[in-house]
């Protein structure tokens, strides 16, 4: 692990019970196909299945799932180098790392559209009511758009995390440490003037939202986003090999502990089944039709598709409060990737083609890793 945060997005140009035998390990099974709509046939469906199988095999990870929805019709392909599993891979929960920030962005949007917040509230005042806002406060909007002026990680993080650097560094920096660091230190830059991707900033946002609503973070996210969308396979904690896929190191063989986000829950604690991730994305494609979506949640689902920030030369990098947005020939695609110490994820959707893609794998990110690039390419060419 380097000094770079394992939760950062890496967009493209952006021990299980019963170990397999030696023969099984040497010859992993072909990717397994699960179709939600068995009546879908023809050249397009066969082409999609072939491309998903290629993406699964090319990811070179112990466990891989690529799940695609086209106008509500789902195709799920799973496989991996670890051989067959006691449980279907698509039934397990996976760590999504920074891709979980899209849940945080949607939560903030819902609180704004319900009238509970405006997004302009100073985070420090929410966390300490006796503190004056100051001339240039860090607002909730600054935190979610990575324009707060905060660094990627809080002061003191490396020193505290070093003993667990290769296992669970974030677990050693609990919520009180995140809040204390924020209240004690000034941002490096004036808020709103520079873009710098910050796990620290989104973690602070989570604590500020919990303080503003008087509701613990996990309960707040569950009540406002997970339960209304019916995401019963999504949680913030691992519960064991019966429900959670195990992560692996770069070699694809060495198991790593389940990720513990510590005080960074809002920045990357989400773990979910591929089916739940696909349902989450489908809700973005059809806010009005999202099951259980109230008017404020439907409005939030529409709001997180609107650009709020452009940066870089010619302003080519476009962001919403939850997603990276890139152009395609037919219209914009929205996506976010994520990585923990032993897993990776890619979430994305395209309104122009009615396509959603959720991809997960259980190998730590490596240089020139094919997984995220392959998932990005699949969505871009959908």
Coordinates of C-alpha atoms in Angstrom, one line a residue:
X1 CA 0.0 0.0 0.0
X2 CA 1.3 3.4 -0.8
X3 CA 0.5 6.8 0.7
X4 CA -2.3 7.1 -1.9
X5 CA -5.7 6.3 -0.4
X6 CA -7.1 2.9 -1.3
X7 CA -10.6 4.4 -1.4
X8 CA -9.8 6.8 -4.3
X9 CA -11.6 6.2 -7.6
X10 CA -9.5 4.9 -10.4
X11 CA -11.6 5.5 -13.5
X12 CA -10.2 4.5 -16.8
X13 CA -8.7 7.4 -18.8
X14 CA -10.0 8.4 -14.9
X15 CA -10.6 -18.5 2.4
X16 CA -13.8 -19.9 1.6
X17 CA -15.1 -23.2 3.0
X18 CA -13.9 -26.0 0.8
X19 CA -10.9 -24.9 -1.1
X20 CA -10.8 -26.1 -4.8
X21 CA -8.6 -29.0 -5.7
X22 CA -5.4 -28.5 -7.7
X23 CA -7.2 -29.4 -10.9
X24 CA -10.0 -27.1 -10.2
X25 CA -7.6 -24.3 -9.4
X26 CA -5.7 -24.8 -12.6
X27 CA -8.9 -24.9 -14.7
X28 CA -11.4 -22.4 -13.4
X29 CA -14.9 -23.0 -14.6
X30 CA -16.4 -20.9 -17.4
X31 CA -18.2 -17.8 -16.3
X32 CA -21.8 -18.6 -15.1
X33 CA -24.6 -16.7 -16.8
X34 CA -27.8 -15.7 -15.0
X35 CA -30.5 -14.0 -17.0
X36 CA -33.4 -12.1 -15.4
X37 CA -35.4 -12.2 -18.7
X38 CA -35.1 -15.7 -20.2
X39 CA -37.2 -14.6 -23.2
X40 CA -34.4 -12.2 -24.4
X41 CA -32.7 -13.8 -27.4
X42 CA -31.0 -12.8 -30.6
X43 CA -27.8 -11.3 -31.7
X44 CA -27.7 -8.4 -29.2
X45 CA -28.3 -10.7 -26.2
X46 CA -25.6 -13.2 -27.4
X47 CA -23.2 -10.4 -28.0
X48 CA -23.7 -9.0 -24.5
X49 CA -23.2 -12.4 -22.9
X50 CA -20.0 -12.9 -24.9
X51 CA -18.6 -9.5 -23.9
X52 CA -19.5 -10.0 -20.2
X53 CA -17.8 -13.4 -20.2
X54 CA -14.7 -11.9 -21.7
X55 CA -14.7 -9.1 -19.1
X56 CA -15.1 -11.7 -16.3
X57 CA -12.2 -13.8 -17.6
X58 CA -10.0 -10.8 -18.3
X59 CA -10.4 -9.4 -14.8
X60 CA -8.1 -12.2 -13.5
X61 CA -9.5 -12.2 -9.9
X62 CA -10.7 -14.9 -7.5
X63 CA -14.3 -13.8 -7.7
X64 CA -15.8 -11.5 -10.4
X65 CA -19.4 -10.4 -11.1
X66 CA -20.5 -8.2 -14.0
X67 CA -24.2 -7.3 -13.8
X68 CA -25.9 -5.4 -16.6
X69 CA -29.4 -4.0 -16.8
X70 CA -30.8 -2.8 -20.2
X71 CA -34.2 -1.1 -19.8
X72 CA -34.8 -3.2 -16.7
X73 CA -33.8 -6.5 -18.2
X74 CA -30.8 -8.0 -16.3
X75 CA -27.9 -10.2 -17.3
X76 CA -25.4 -11.3 -14.7
X77 CA -22.1 -13.0 -15.4
X78 CA -19.9 -14.4 -12.7
X79 CA -16.7 -16.4 -12.5
X80 CA -13.1 -16.2 -11.2
X81 CA -9.8 -17.9 -10.8
X82 CA -10.8 -19.4 -7.4
X83 CA -12.9 -22.2 -8.9
X84 CA -16.5 -22.9 -7.9
X85 CA -17.8 -21.5 -4.7
X86 CA -20.3 -23.1 -2.2
X87 CA -22.6 -20.1 -2.8
X88 CA -23.3 -18.3 -6.0
X89 CA -21.0 -15.3 -6.3
X90 CA -23.9 -13.0 -7.3
X91 CA -25.6 -13.8 -3.9
X92 CA -22.7 -12.4 -1.9
X93 CA -21.9 -8.9 -0.7
X94 CA -18.8 -7.0 -2.0
X95 CA -16.9 -4.0 -0.8
X96 CA -17.3 -1.1 -3.1
X97 CA -14.9 1.4 -1.6
X98 CA -15.2 4.9 -3.0
X99 CA -18.1 3.9 -5.2
X100 CA -20.1 4.1 -2.0
X101 CA -19.7 7.9 -2.1
X102 CA -22.6 7.8 -4.6
X103 CA -24.8 6.7 -1.8
X104 CA -23.6 9.6 0.3
X105 CA -24.2 12.0 -2.5
X106 CA -27.7 10.8 -3.0
X107 CA -28.4 11.0 0.7
X108 CA -27.3 14.7 0.8
X109 CA -29.4 15.4 -2.3
X110 CA -32.5 13.9 -0.6
X111 CA -32.0 15.9 2.6
X112 CA -31.7 19.0 0.5
X113 CA -34.8 18.2 -1.6
X114 CA -36.8 17.4 1.5
X115 CA -36.0 20.8 3.0
X116 CA -34.0 19.5 5.9
X117 CA -30.8 21.1 4.6
X118 CA -29.6 23.5 1.9
X119 CA -26.1 22.2 1.3
X120 CA -24.7 25.6 2.3
X121 CA -24.4 24.9 6.0
X122 CA -20.9 25.2 7.5
X123 CA -19.8 21.7 8.5
X124 CA -17.9 23.0 11.6
X125 CA -21.0 24.7 13.0
X126 CA -23.0 21.5 12.6
X127 CA -20.2 19.6 14.4
X128 CA -19.7 22.2 17.1
X129 CA -22.6 24.6 17.6
X130 CA -20.4 27.0 19.7
X131 CA -18.0 27.5 16.8
X132 CA -18.4 30.7 14.6
X133 CA -18.8 30.0 10.9
X134 CA -15.9 32.3 9.9
X135 CA -15.5 34.2 6.6
X136 CA -14.9 31.2 4.4
X137 CA -16.4 28.1 6.0
X138 CA -16.3 24.6 4.6
X139 CA -19.8 23.8 3.6
X140 CA -21.6 20.5 3.0
X141 CA -21.5 21.3 -0.8
X142 CA -17.7 21.8 -0.6
X143 CA -17.3 18.4 1.1
X144 CA -19.3 16.4 -1.4
X145 CA -17.7 18.0 -4.4
X146 CA -14.1 17.7 -3.2
X147 CA -13.6 21.5 -3.2
X148 CA -13.3 21.8 0.6
X149 CA -9.6 22.5 0.5
X150 CA -9.0 19.4 2.7
X151 CA -6.3 16.9 1.8
X152 CA -7.0 13.3 0.9
X153 CA -6.4 12.1 4.4
X154 CA -6.5 14.0 7.8
X155 CA -3.4 15.2 9.7
X156 CA -2.1 12.4 11.9
X157 CA -3.7 9.6 9.8
X158 CA -0.4 8.0 8.6
X159 CA 1.1 7.9 12.1
X160 CA -2.0 6.2 13.6
X161 CA -2.6 3.9 10.6
X162 CA 1.0 2.7 10.1
X163 CA 0.8 -0.4 12.4
X164 CA -2.2 -1.7 10.3
X165 CA -1.0 -0.3 7.0
X166 CA -1.4 -3.7 5.1
X167 CA -4.5 -4.9 6.9
X168 CA -7.0 -2.2 8.0
X169 CA -5.5 1.3 8.3
X170 CA -8.8 3.2 8.3
X171 CA -10.0 1.2 11.3
X172 CA -7.4 2.9 13.4
X173 CA -8.8 6.3 12.8
X174 CA -12.3 6.4 14.4
X175 CA -15.1 8.9 14.0
X176 CA -14.0 11.2 16.9
X177 CA -10.5 11.4 15.4
X178 CA -11.9 12.5 12.0
X179 CA -14.0 15.2 13.6
X180 CA -11.3 16.4 16.0
X181 CA -8.8 16.7 13.1
X182 CA -11.3 18.7 11.1
X183 CA -12.1 21.1 13.9
X184 CA -8.5 21.6 14.8
X185 CA -6.9 22.2 11.4
X186 CA -7.6 24.8 8.7
X187 CA -8.1 23.7 5.0
X188 CA -5.0 23.9 2.9
X189 CA -6.8 26.1 0.3
X190 CA -9.8 28.4 0.5
X191 CA -12.9 26.3 0.1
X192 CA -14.4 26.4 -3.3
X193 CA -11.2 27.4 -5.2
X194 CA -9.6 24.0 -6.0
X195 CA -10.7 20.4 -6.6
X196 CA -8.8 17.7 -4.7
X197 CA -10.3 14.3 -4.2
X198 CA -10.7 13.7 -0.5
X199 CA -11.8 10.7 1.5
X200 CA -11.3 12.9 4.5
X201 CA -13.8 15.5 3.3
X202 CA -16.6 13.0 2.5
X203 CA -16.0 11.3 5.9
X204 CA -16.5 14.7 7.6
X205 CA -19.6 15.2 5.5
X206 CA -21.1 12.0 7.0
X207 CA -20.4 13.1 10.5
X208 CA -21.9 16.6 9.8
X209 CA -25.1 15.1 8.3
X210 CA -25.4 12.8 11.3
X211 CA -25.0 15.8 13.6
X212 CA -27.5 17.9 11.6
X213 CA -30.2 15.3 11.7
X214 CA -29.5 13.9 15.2
X215 CA -29.3 10.4 13.6
X216 CA -26.3 8.0 13.5
X217 CA -24.8 7.6 10.1
X218 CA -25.8 4.0 9.4
X219 CA -29.4 4.6 10.5
X220 CA -29.6 7.8 8.5
X221 CA -28.4 6.1 5.3
X222 CA -30.6 3.1 5.8
X223 CA -33.8 5.2 6.5
X224 CA -33.2 7.7 3.8
X225 CA -31.8 5.6 0.9
X226 CA -31.4 1.9 1.5
X227 CA -34.8 1.0 2.8
X228 CA -36.8 3.2 0.4
X229 CA -35.0 1.6 -2.5
X230 CA -35.5 -1.9 -1.1
X231 CA -31.7 -2.5 -0.8
X232 CA -31.8 -5.2 1.8
X233 CA -28.5 -6.7 0.6
X234 CA -26.6 -3.6 1.4
X235 CA -24.9 -2.9 4.7
X236 CA -21.8 -1.1 6.2
X237 CA -20.3 -4.1 8.0
X238 CA -19.1 -7.6 7.1
X239 CA -21.0 -10.5 8.7
X240 CA -18.9 -13.5 7.6
X241 CA -18.2 -15.8 4.7
X242 CA -21.8 -16.9 4.5
X243 CA -22.8 -13.4 3.2
X244 CA -19.6 -11.5 2.3
X245 CA -17.1 -12.2 -0.4
X246 CA -13.5 -12.4 0.9
X247 CA -10.9 -10.0 -0.5
X248 CA -7.5 -10.9 -1.7
X249 CA -4.1 -9.3 -2.1
X250 CA -2.5 -8.5 -5.5
X251 CA -1.4 -12.1 -6.0
X252 CA -5.1 -13.1 -6.1
X253 CA -4.4 -15.9 -3.5
X254 CA -3.6 -14.3 -0.1
X255 CA -6.8 -13.4 1.8
X256 CA -7.1 -10.0 3.5
X257 CA -9.4 -9.0 6.4
X258 CA -12.8 -7.6 5.7
X259 CA -12.5 -3.8 5.2
X260 CA -13.3 -1.6 8.3
X261 CA -13.8 2.0 7.4
X262 CA -13.4 3.3 10.9
X263 CA -14.5 7.0 11.0
X264 CA -14.6 7.1 7.2
X265 CA -18.0 5.3 6.8
X266 CA -19.5 7.9 4.5
X267 CA -16.5 7.7 2.2
X268 CA -16.3 3.9 1.6
X269 CA -18.0 1.5 4.0
X270 CA -20.8 0.3 1.7
X271 CA -20.8 -3.4 0.8
X272 CA -23.6 -4.8 -1.3
X273 CA -24.8 -7.7 -3.5
X274 CA -24.5 -7.1 -7.3
X275 CA -28.3 -7.2 -7.4
X276 CA -28.6 -4.4 -5.0
X277 CA -26.0 -2.3 -6.8
X278 CA -27.9 -2.9 -10.0
X279 CA -31.2 -1.8 -8.3
X280 CA -29.5 1.3 -7.0
X281 CA -28.4 2.2 -10.6
X282 CA -31.7 1.4 -12.1
X283 CA -33.3 3.9 -9.7
X284 CA -31.1 6.6 -11.2
X285 CA -32.2 5.6 -14.7
X286 CA -35.9 5.8 -13.8
X287 CA -36.4 8.0 -10.7
X288 CA -40.2 8.2 -11.1
X289 CA -40.5 4.5 -11.3
X290 CA -38.1 3.6 -8.5
X291 CA -40.0 1.4 -6.1
X292 CA -40.4 3.1 -2.7
X293 CA -39.0 6.4 -3.9
X294 CA -40.8 9.3 -2.3
X295 CA -41.1 12.7 -4.1
X296 CA -38.0 13.9 -2.4
X297 CA -36.0 10.8 -3.2
X298 CA -37.1 10.8 -6.8
X299 CA -36.1 14.5 -7.0
X300 CA -32.7 13.6 -5.5
X301 CA -32.2 10.8 -8.0
X302 CA -32.7 13.4 -10.8
X303 CA -30.6 16.0 -9.1
X304 CA -27.5 13.8 -8.8
X305 CA -27.4 13.6 -12.6
X306 CA -27.0 17.4 -13.0
X307 CA -23.5 18.8 -13.5
X308 CA -22.3 21.0 -10.6
X309 CA -18.6 21.3 -11.3
X310 CA -16.3 21.4 -14.4
X311 CA -12.5 21.4 -14.1
X312 CA -9.4 20.8 -16.1
X313 CA -8.3 22.1 -19.5
X314 CA -11.4 23.1 -21.5
X315 CA -13.4 22.0 -18.5
X316 CA -13.5 18.5 -19.8
X317 CA -13.9 16.8 -16.4
X318 CA -17.6 17.1 -15.3
X319 CA -18.9 16.1 -11.9
X320 CA -22.3 15.9 -10.2
X321 CA -22.6 15.7 -6.4
X322 CA -22.4 11.9 -6.7
X323 CA -20.9 10.9 -10.0
X324 CA -18.1 11.4 -12.5
X325 CA -19.7 12.2 -15.9
X326 CA -18.1 11.6 -19.3
X327 CA -19.5 12.1 -22.8
X328 CA -20.3 9.4 -25.2
X329 CA -21.6 9.6 -28.8
X330 CA -25.2 9.2 -27.5
X331 CA -25.1 11.2 -24.3
X332 CA -23.4 11.3 -20.9
X333 CA -22.4 8.3 -18.9
X334 CA -22.2 8.5 -15.1
X335 CA -19.7 6.3 -13.1
X336 CA -17.7 5.9 -10.0
X337 CA -15.1 3.2 -9.2
X338 CA -13.7 2.2 -5.8
X339 CA -11.1 0.0 -4.2
X340 CA -10.3 -1.4 -0.7
X341 CA -7.3 -3.5 0.3
X342 CA -8.8 -6.6 -1.3
X343 CA -11.6 -5.7 -3.6
X344 CA -12.6 -3.4 -6.4
X345 CA -15.9 -2.1 -7.8
X346 CA -17.3 -0.1 -10.7
X347 CA -20.8 1.4 -10.9
X348 CA -22.2 3.3 -13.8
X349 CA -25.2 4.1 -15.9
X350 CA -26.2 5.6 -19.3
X351 CA -29.6 7.3 -19.6
X352 CA -29.4 7.4 -23.4
X353 CA -29.3 3.6 -23.7
X354 CA -31.1 2.7 -20.5
X355 CA -28.0 0.8 -19.4
X356 CA -26.7 0.2 -15.9
X357 CA -23.5 -1.7 -15.0
X358 CA -22.3 -3.0 -11.6
X359 CA -19.0 -4.8 -11.6
X360 CA -17.1 -6.2 -8.6
X361 CA -14.0 -8.3 -8.0
X362 CA -12.0 -9.7 -5.1
X363 CA -8.5 -8.8 -5.9
X364 CA -6.6 -5.7 -4.8
X365 CA -5.9 -3.1 -7.4
X366 CA -2.6 -3.4 -9.3
X367 CA -0.8 -1.2 -11.8
X368 CA -2.5 -1.6 -15.2
X369 CA -5.3 -3.6 -13.6
X370 CA -7.8 -4.6 -16.4
X371 CA -10.9 -4.7 -14.2
X372 CA -12.0 -1.0 -14.0
X373 CA -10.8 -0.3 -17.5
X374 CA -12.8 -3.2 -18.8
X375 CA -16.0 -2.2 -17.0
X376 CA -15.6 1.4 -18.1
X377 CA -15.2 0.3 -21.7
X378 CA -18.3 -2.0 -21.5
X379 CA -20.4 0.9 -20.4
X380 CA -18.9 3.5 -22.8
X381 CA -19.6 1.2 -25.7
X382 CA -23.1 0.0 -24.5

